[in-house]
């Protein structure tokens, strides 16, 4: 008998048996997929921005002999990101135009008898509106808080040309965030003007407890957005706030009207055609 042939036959049978009985490990053990984007716990995540405004990556980890990580970008984020002040940049500020008349005073008289810190505390979320009513005047006098709120809400309106500009930016898929020193009454602006059609109320002083031009306010926004400072354009009517942004590394523009802002943005590569601006 040819024993060498018999030995080869036995080896072949054993190999086939092992192959039939082999069960590969489950794919869940071999591959682990995660999708993540930055989220700062003290800020609300953007609500109105399109899904493609987020930078998301999928990490796939294999564990067959060694670990390797492959990052695959799912969607490309459009830059620059636009950070807008709200009052007297997008929205008319009733405090300077309507509130003195509500109290029957001049602006000078109002500032002289107004509590020096109450409004700032309200903007930073340190006190609620009931406490504001108690502290608003230095002498503690009573006033009609609901009447004041009605007066302020009535005075909100878009500045000339700004809604058309925001609409054009939104149509071009730019990521836009509010970056404002304002109290919880920002909700009254939203209720009347629906700014969330164009931007996210992401960075409000009443949520963060910080106010412009505090450098930490800008830095916290950058950590949340997870971008380099130079990838953000900050727009504000007050030069001290623009300077605060520039000092942190952001691109800063002082708002001097919608037409000037369009030209400034165009020079920075944010192009908006006349046709888009006129589209309603």
Coordinates of C-alpha atoms in Angstrom, one line a residue:
X1 CA 0.0 0.0 0.0
X2 CA 1.2 3.5 -0.8
X3 CA 1.2 5.1 2.7
X4 CA 2.2 8.5 1.3
X5 CA -1.1 8.7 -0.6
X6 CA -3.0 7.6 2.5
X7 CA -1.4 10.3 4.6
X8 CA -2.2 13.0 2.0
X9 CA -5.8 11.8 1.9
X10 CA -6.1 12.1 5.7
X11 CA -4.7 15.6 5.8
X12 CA -7.1 16.7 3.1
X13 CA -10.1 15.3 5.0
X14 CA -9.0 17.0 8.3
X15 CA -8.6 20.4 6.4
X16 CA -12.1 20.1 4.9
X17 CA -13.6 19.3 8.3
X18 CA -11.9 22.4 9.9
X19 CA -13.1 24.6 7.0
X20 CA -16.7 23.4 7.3
X21 CA -16.8 23.9 11.1
X22 CA -15.1 27.3 11.1
X23 CA -17.4 30.1 12.3
X24 CA -16.0 33.6 11.6
X25 CA -16.3 36.2 14.3
X26 CA -19.3 38.5 14.2
X27 CA -18.8 41.8 12.3
X28 CA -19.7 43.8 15.4
X29 CA -16.5 42.5 17.0
X30 CA -14.4 43.5 14.0
X31 CA -15.7 46.9 13.2
X32 CA -16.8 49.8 15.4
X33 CA -18.3 52.9 13.8
X34 CA -18.8 56.2 15.5
X35 CA -20.2 59.5 14.3
X36 CA -19.4 62.6 16.4
X37 CA -19.3 66.4 16.4
X38 CA -18.3 68.9 19.1
X39 CA -20.9 69.9 21.7
X40 CA -20.3 72.3 24.5
X41 CA -22.7 71.5 27.4
X42 CA -23.4 75.1 28.3
X43 CA -24.7 75.9 24.8
X44 CA -27.7 74.7 22.9
X45 CA -26.8 72.9 19.7
X46 CA -27.7 74.6 16.4
X47 CA -31.3 74.1 15.5
X48 CA -31.9 75.8 12.3
X49 CA -28.7 75.1 10.3
X50 CA -28.8 72.5 7.5
X51 CA -27.3 69.2 8.2
X52 CA -24.5 69.9 5.8
X53 CA -23.3 72.7 8.0
X54 CA -21.8 70.1 10.4
X55 CA -18.5 68.4 10.0
X56 CA -18.9 64.8 10.8
X57 CA -16.4 62.0 10.6
X58 CA -16.7 58.2 10.7
X59 CA -14.0 56.3 12.5
X60 CA -13.8 52.5 11.6
X61 CA -11.5 50.4 13.9
X62 CA -10.5 46.9 12.9
X63 CA -8.9 44.5 15.2
X64 CA -7.6 41.7 13.1
X65 CA -3.8 41.8 13.9
X66 CA -3.4 45.4 14.9
X67 CA -5.6 48.5 15.4
X68 CA -5.9 51.0 12.6
X69 CA -8.3 54.0 12.4
X70 CA -9.6 55.4 9.1
X71 CA -11.4 58.8 9.2
X72 CA -13.7 59.4 6.3
X73 CA -15.3 62.8 5.9
X74 CA -19.0 62.3 5.3
X75 CA -19.9 66.0 4.5
X76 CA -17.8 69.0 3.9
X77 CA -18.5 72.0 6.0
X78 CA -18.9 75.3 4.1
X79 CA -16.6 78.1 5.3
X80 CA -16.5 80.8 6.5
X81 CA -19.0 80.6 9.4
X82 CA -20.8 83.8 10.0
X83 CA -21.4 85.1 13.5
X84 CA -23.9 88.0 13.7
X85 CA -24.6 90.4 16.5
X86 CA -28.3 91.0 16.7
X87 CA -29.3 94.4 18.1
X88 CA -28.6 97.3 15.7
X89 CA -26.9 94.8 13.3
X90 CA -29.9 92.8 12.3
X91 CA -32.7 94.1 14.5
X92 CA -33.6 97.7 15.5
X93 CA -32.9 98.2 19.2
X94 CA -36.0 99.6 20.9
X95 CA -34.1 100.4 24.1
X96 CA -32.6 103.5 22.5
X97 CA -35.6 104.5 20.4
X98 CA -38.7 103.6 22.4
X99 CA -37.9 102.8 26.0
X100 CA -37.2 106.4 27.2
X101 CA -40.5 107.5 25.8
X102 CA -42.2 104.6 27.5
X103 CA -41.0 106.0 30.9
X104 CA -41.6 109.6 29.9
X105 CA -37.9 110.4 30.1
X106 CA -35.0 111.4 27.9
X107 CA -32.3 108.9 27.3
X108 CA -30.0 110.9 29.6
X109 CA -32.6 110.9 32.4
X110 CA -33.2 107.2 32.0
X111 CA -29.5 106.4 32.2
X112 CA -29.1 108.5 35.3
X113 CA -31.8 106.7 37.3
X114 CA -31.3 103.2 35.9
X115 CA -29.6 100.7 38.1
X116 CA -25.9 100.5 36.9
X117 CA -25.7 96.6 36.8
X118 CA -29.3 95.3 36.6
X119 CA -29.5 95.1 32.8
X120 CA -26.1 93.5 32.5
X121 CA -27.0 90.9 35.1
X122 CA -30.2 90.2 33.2
X123 CA -28.3 89.8 29.9
X124 CA -25.9 87.3 31.5
X125 CA -28.8 85.3 33.0
X126 CA -27.8 86.0 36.5
X127 CA -31.3 87.4 37.4
X128 CA -34.7 86.8 36.0
X129 CA -37.2 89.4 34.7
X130 CA -38.9 89.7 38.1
X131 CA -35.6 90.6 39.8
X132 CA -34.9 93.0 36.9
X133 CA -38.2 94.7 37.7
X134 CA -37.2 95.1 41.3
X135 CA -33.8 96.4 40.5
X136 CA -34.3 98.3 37.3
X137 CA -34.4 101.7 38.9
X138 CA -31.9 102.8 41.6
X139 CA -34.7 104.0 43.9
X140 CA -36.7 100.8 43.5
X141 CA -39.8 102.4 42.0
X142 CA -42.5 100.2 40.5
X143 CA -43.3 100.1 36.8
X144 CA -45.4 98.1 34.3
X145 CA -43.0 95.3 33.3
X146 CA -45.5 93.7 30.9
X147 CA -46.1 97.1 29.3
X148 CA -42.3 97.6 28.9
X149 CA -42.1 94.2 27.2
X150 CA -44.9 95.0 24.9
X151 CA -43.2 98.3 24.0
X152 CA -39.9 96.6 23.3
X153 CA -41.5 93.8 21.2
X154 CA -43.4 96.3 19.2
X155 CA -40.2 98.1 18.4
X156 CA -38.4 95.1 16.9
X157 CA -38.0 95.2 13.2
X158 CA -35.4 94.2 10.6
X159 CA -32.9 96.9 9.6
X160 CA -33.2 98.0 6.0
X161 CA -31.9 95.3 3.6
X162 CA -30.6 92.9 6.2
X163 CA -33.3 90.2 5.8
X164 CA -32.7 90.0 2.1
X165 CA -29.0 89.6 2.8
X166 CA -29.6 86.9 5.4
X167 CA -31.9 85.1 3.0
X168 CA -29.2 85.1 0.2
X169 CA -26.6 83.8 2.6
X170 CA -28.9 81.1 3.8
X171 CA -29.7 80.1 0.2
X172 CA -26.0 79.8 -0.4
X173 CA -25.8 77.3 2.5
X174 CA -23.7 79.5 4.8
X175 CA -23.7 78.5 8.5
X176 CA -25.0 81.5 10.5
X177 CA -25.1 82.0 14.3
X178 CA -26.4 84.7 16.5
X179 CA -23.6 86.1 18.7
X180 CA -25.3 88.5 21.0
X181 CA -25.4 90.2 24.4
X182 CA -29.1 89.8 25.2
X183 CA -31.4 88.4 27.9
X184 CA -34.0 85.7 27.5
X185 CA -36.2 88.3 25.8
X186 CA -34.4 87.2 22.6
X187 CA -37.4 84.8 22.4
X188 CA -39.6 87.9 21.8
X189 CA -37.4 88.8 18.8
X190 CA -37.8 85.2 17.5
X191 CA -41.6 85.2 18.0
X192 CA -42.0 88.4 16.0
X193 CA -39.3 88.2 13.3
X194 CA -38.5 84.4 13.0
X195 CA -34.8 84.9 12.8
X196 CA -34.3 81.2 13.0
X197 CA -35.3 81.0 9.4
X198 CA -31.8 82.3 8.7
X199 CA -29.6 81.6 11.8
X200 CA -29.3 79.7 15.0
X201 CA -29.6 81.4 18.4
X202 CA -26.5 79.6 19.5
X203 CA -24.4 82.2 21.3
X204 CA -26.5 84.4 23.6
X205 CA -25.0 85.9 26.8
X206 CA -28.0 84.8 28.8
X207 CA -27.0 81.2 28.0
X208 CA -23.3 81.4 28.5
X209 CA -23.1 84.0 31.3
X210 CA -20.5 85.9 29.3
X211 CA -20.7 89.1 27.3
X212 CA -18.8 90.6 24.4
X213 CA -16.0 91.7 24.3
X214 CA -14.9 89.1 26.9
X215 CA -12.3 86.9 25.1
X216 CA -13.7 83.8 26.7
X217 CA -17.0 84.3 25.0
X218 CA -15.4 84.2 21.6
X219 CA -13.1 81.3 22.6
X220 CA -16.1 79.3 23.9
X221 CA -17.8 79.8 20.5
X222 CA -14.7 78.6 18.7
X223 CA -14.5 75.5 20.9
X224 CA -18.1 74.7 20.2
X225 CA -17.8 75.3 16.4
X226 CA -14.5 73.3 16.3
X227 CA -13.0 75.6 13.7
X228 CA -9.9 77.8 13.4
X229 CA -10.6 81.5 14.4
X230 CA -9.8 82.6 10.8
X231 CA -12.7 80.5 9.5
X232 CA -15.2 82.7 11.3
X233 CA -16.4 86.2 10.3
X234 CA -17.9 88.2 13.1
X235 CA -20.2 91.1 12.4
X236 CA -21.2 93.8 15.0
X237 CA -22.1 97.4 14.9
X238 CA -19.9 98.2 18.0
X239 CA -16.2 98.5 17.2
X240 CA -15.1 97.4 20.7
X241 CA -16.8 94.0 20.0
X242 CA -15.3 93.7 16.6
X243 CA -11.8 94.5 18.1
X244 CA -12.5 91.8 20.8
X245 CA -13.2 89.2 18.1
X246 CA -10.1 90.2 16.0
X247 CA -7.9 90.0 19.1
X248 CA -8.9 86.3 19.4
X249 CA -8.2 85.7 15.8
X250 CA -11.6 86.0 14.1
X251 CA -12.2 88.1 11.0
X252 CA -14.1 91.1 12.2
X253 CA -16.5 93.5 10.3
X254 CA -18.1 96.5 11.7
X255 CA -21.7 96.8 10.5
X256 CA -22.5 100.0 8.7
X257 CA -25.6 99.0 6.8
X258 CA -26.6 96.0 4.7
X259 CA -25.2 97.4 1.4
X260 CA -21.8 98.0 3.0
X261 CA -21.8 94.6 4.7
X262 CA -22.6 92.9 1.4
X263 CA -19.5 94.6 -0.2
X264 CA -17.3 93.7 2.8
X265 CA -18.4 90.1 2.7
X266 CA -17.8 90.0 -1.1
X267 CA -14.2 91.2 -0.6
X268 CA -13.7 88.3 1.8
X269 CA -15.0 85.8 -0.8
X270 CA -18.6 85.6 0.4
X271 CA -20.2 86.5 -3.0
X272 CA -23.9 87.4 -3.2
X273 CA -25.3 88.4 -6.5
X274 CA -27.8 91.2 -7.0
X275 CA -30.3 88.7 -8.3
X276 CA -30.1 86.7 -5.0
X277 CA -30.5 89.9 -3.0
X278 CA -33.6 90.9 -4.9
X279 CA -35.2 87.5 -4.7
X280 CA -38.1 87.5 -2.2

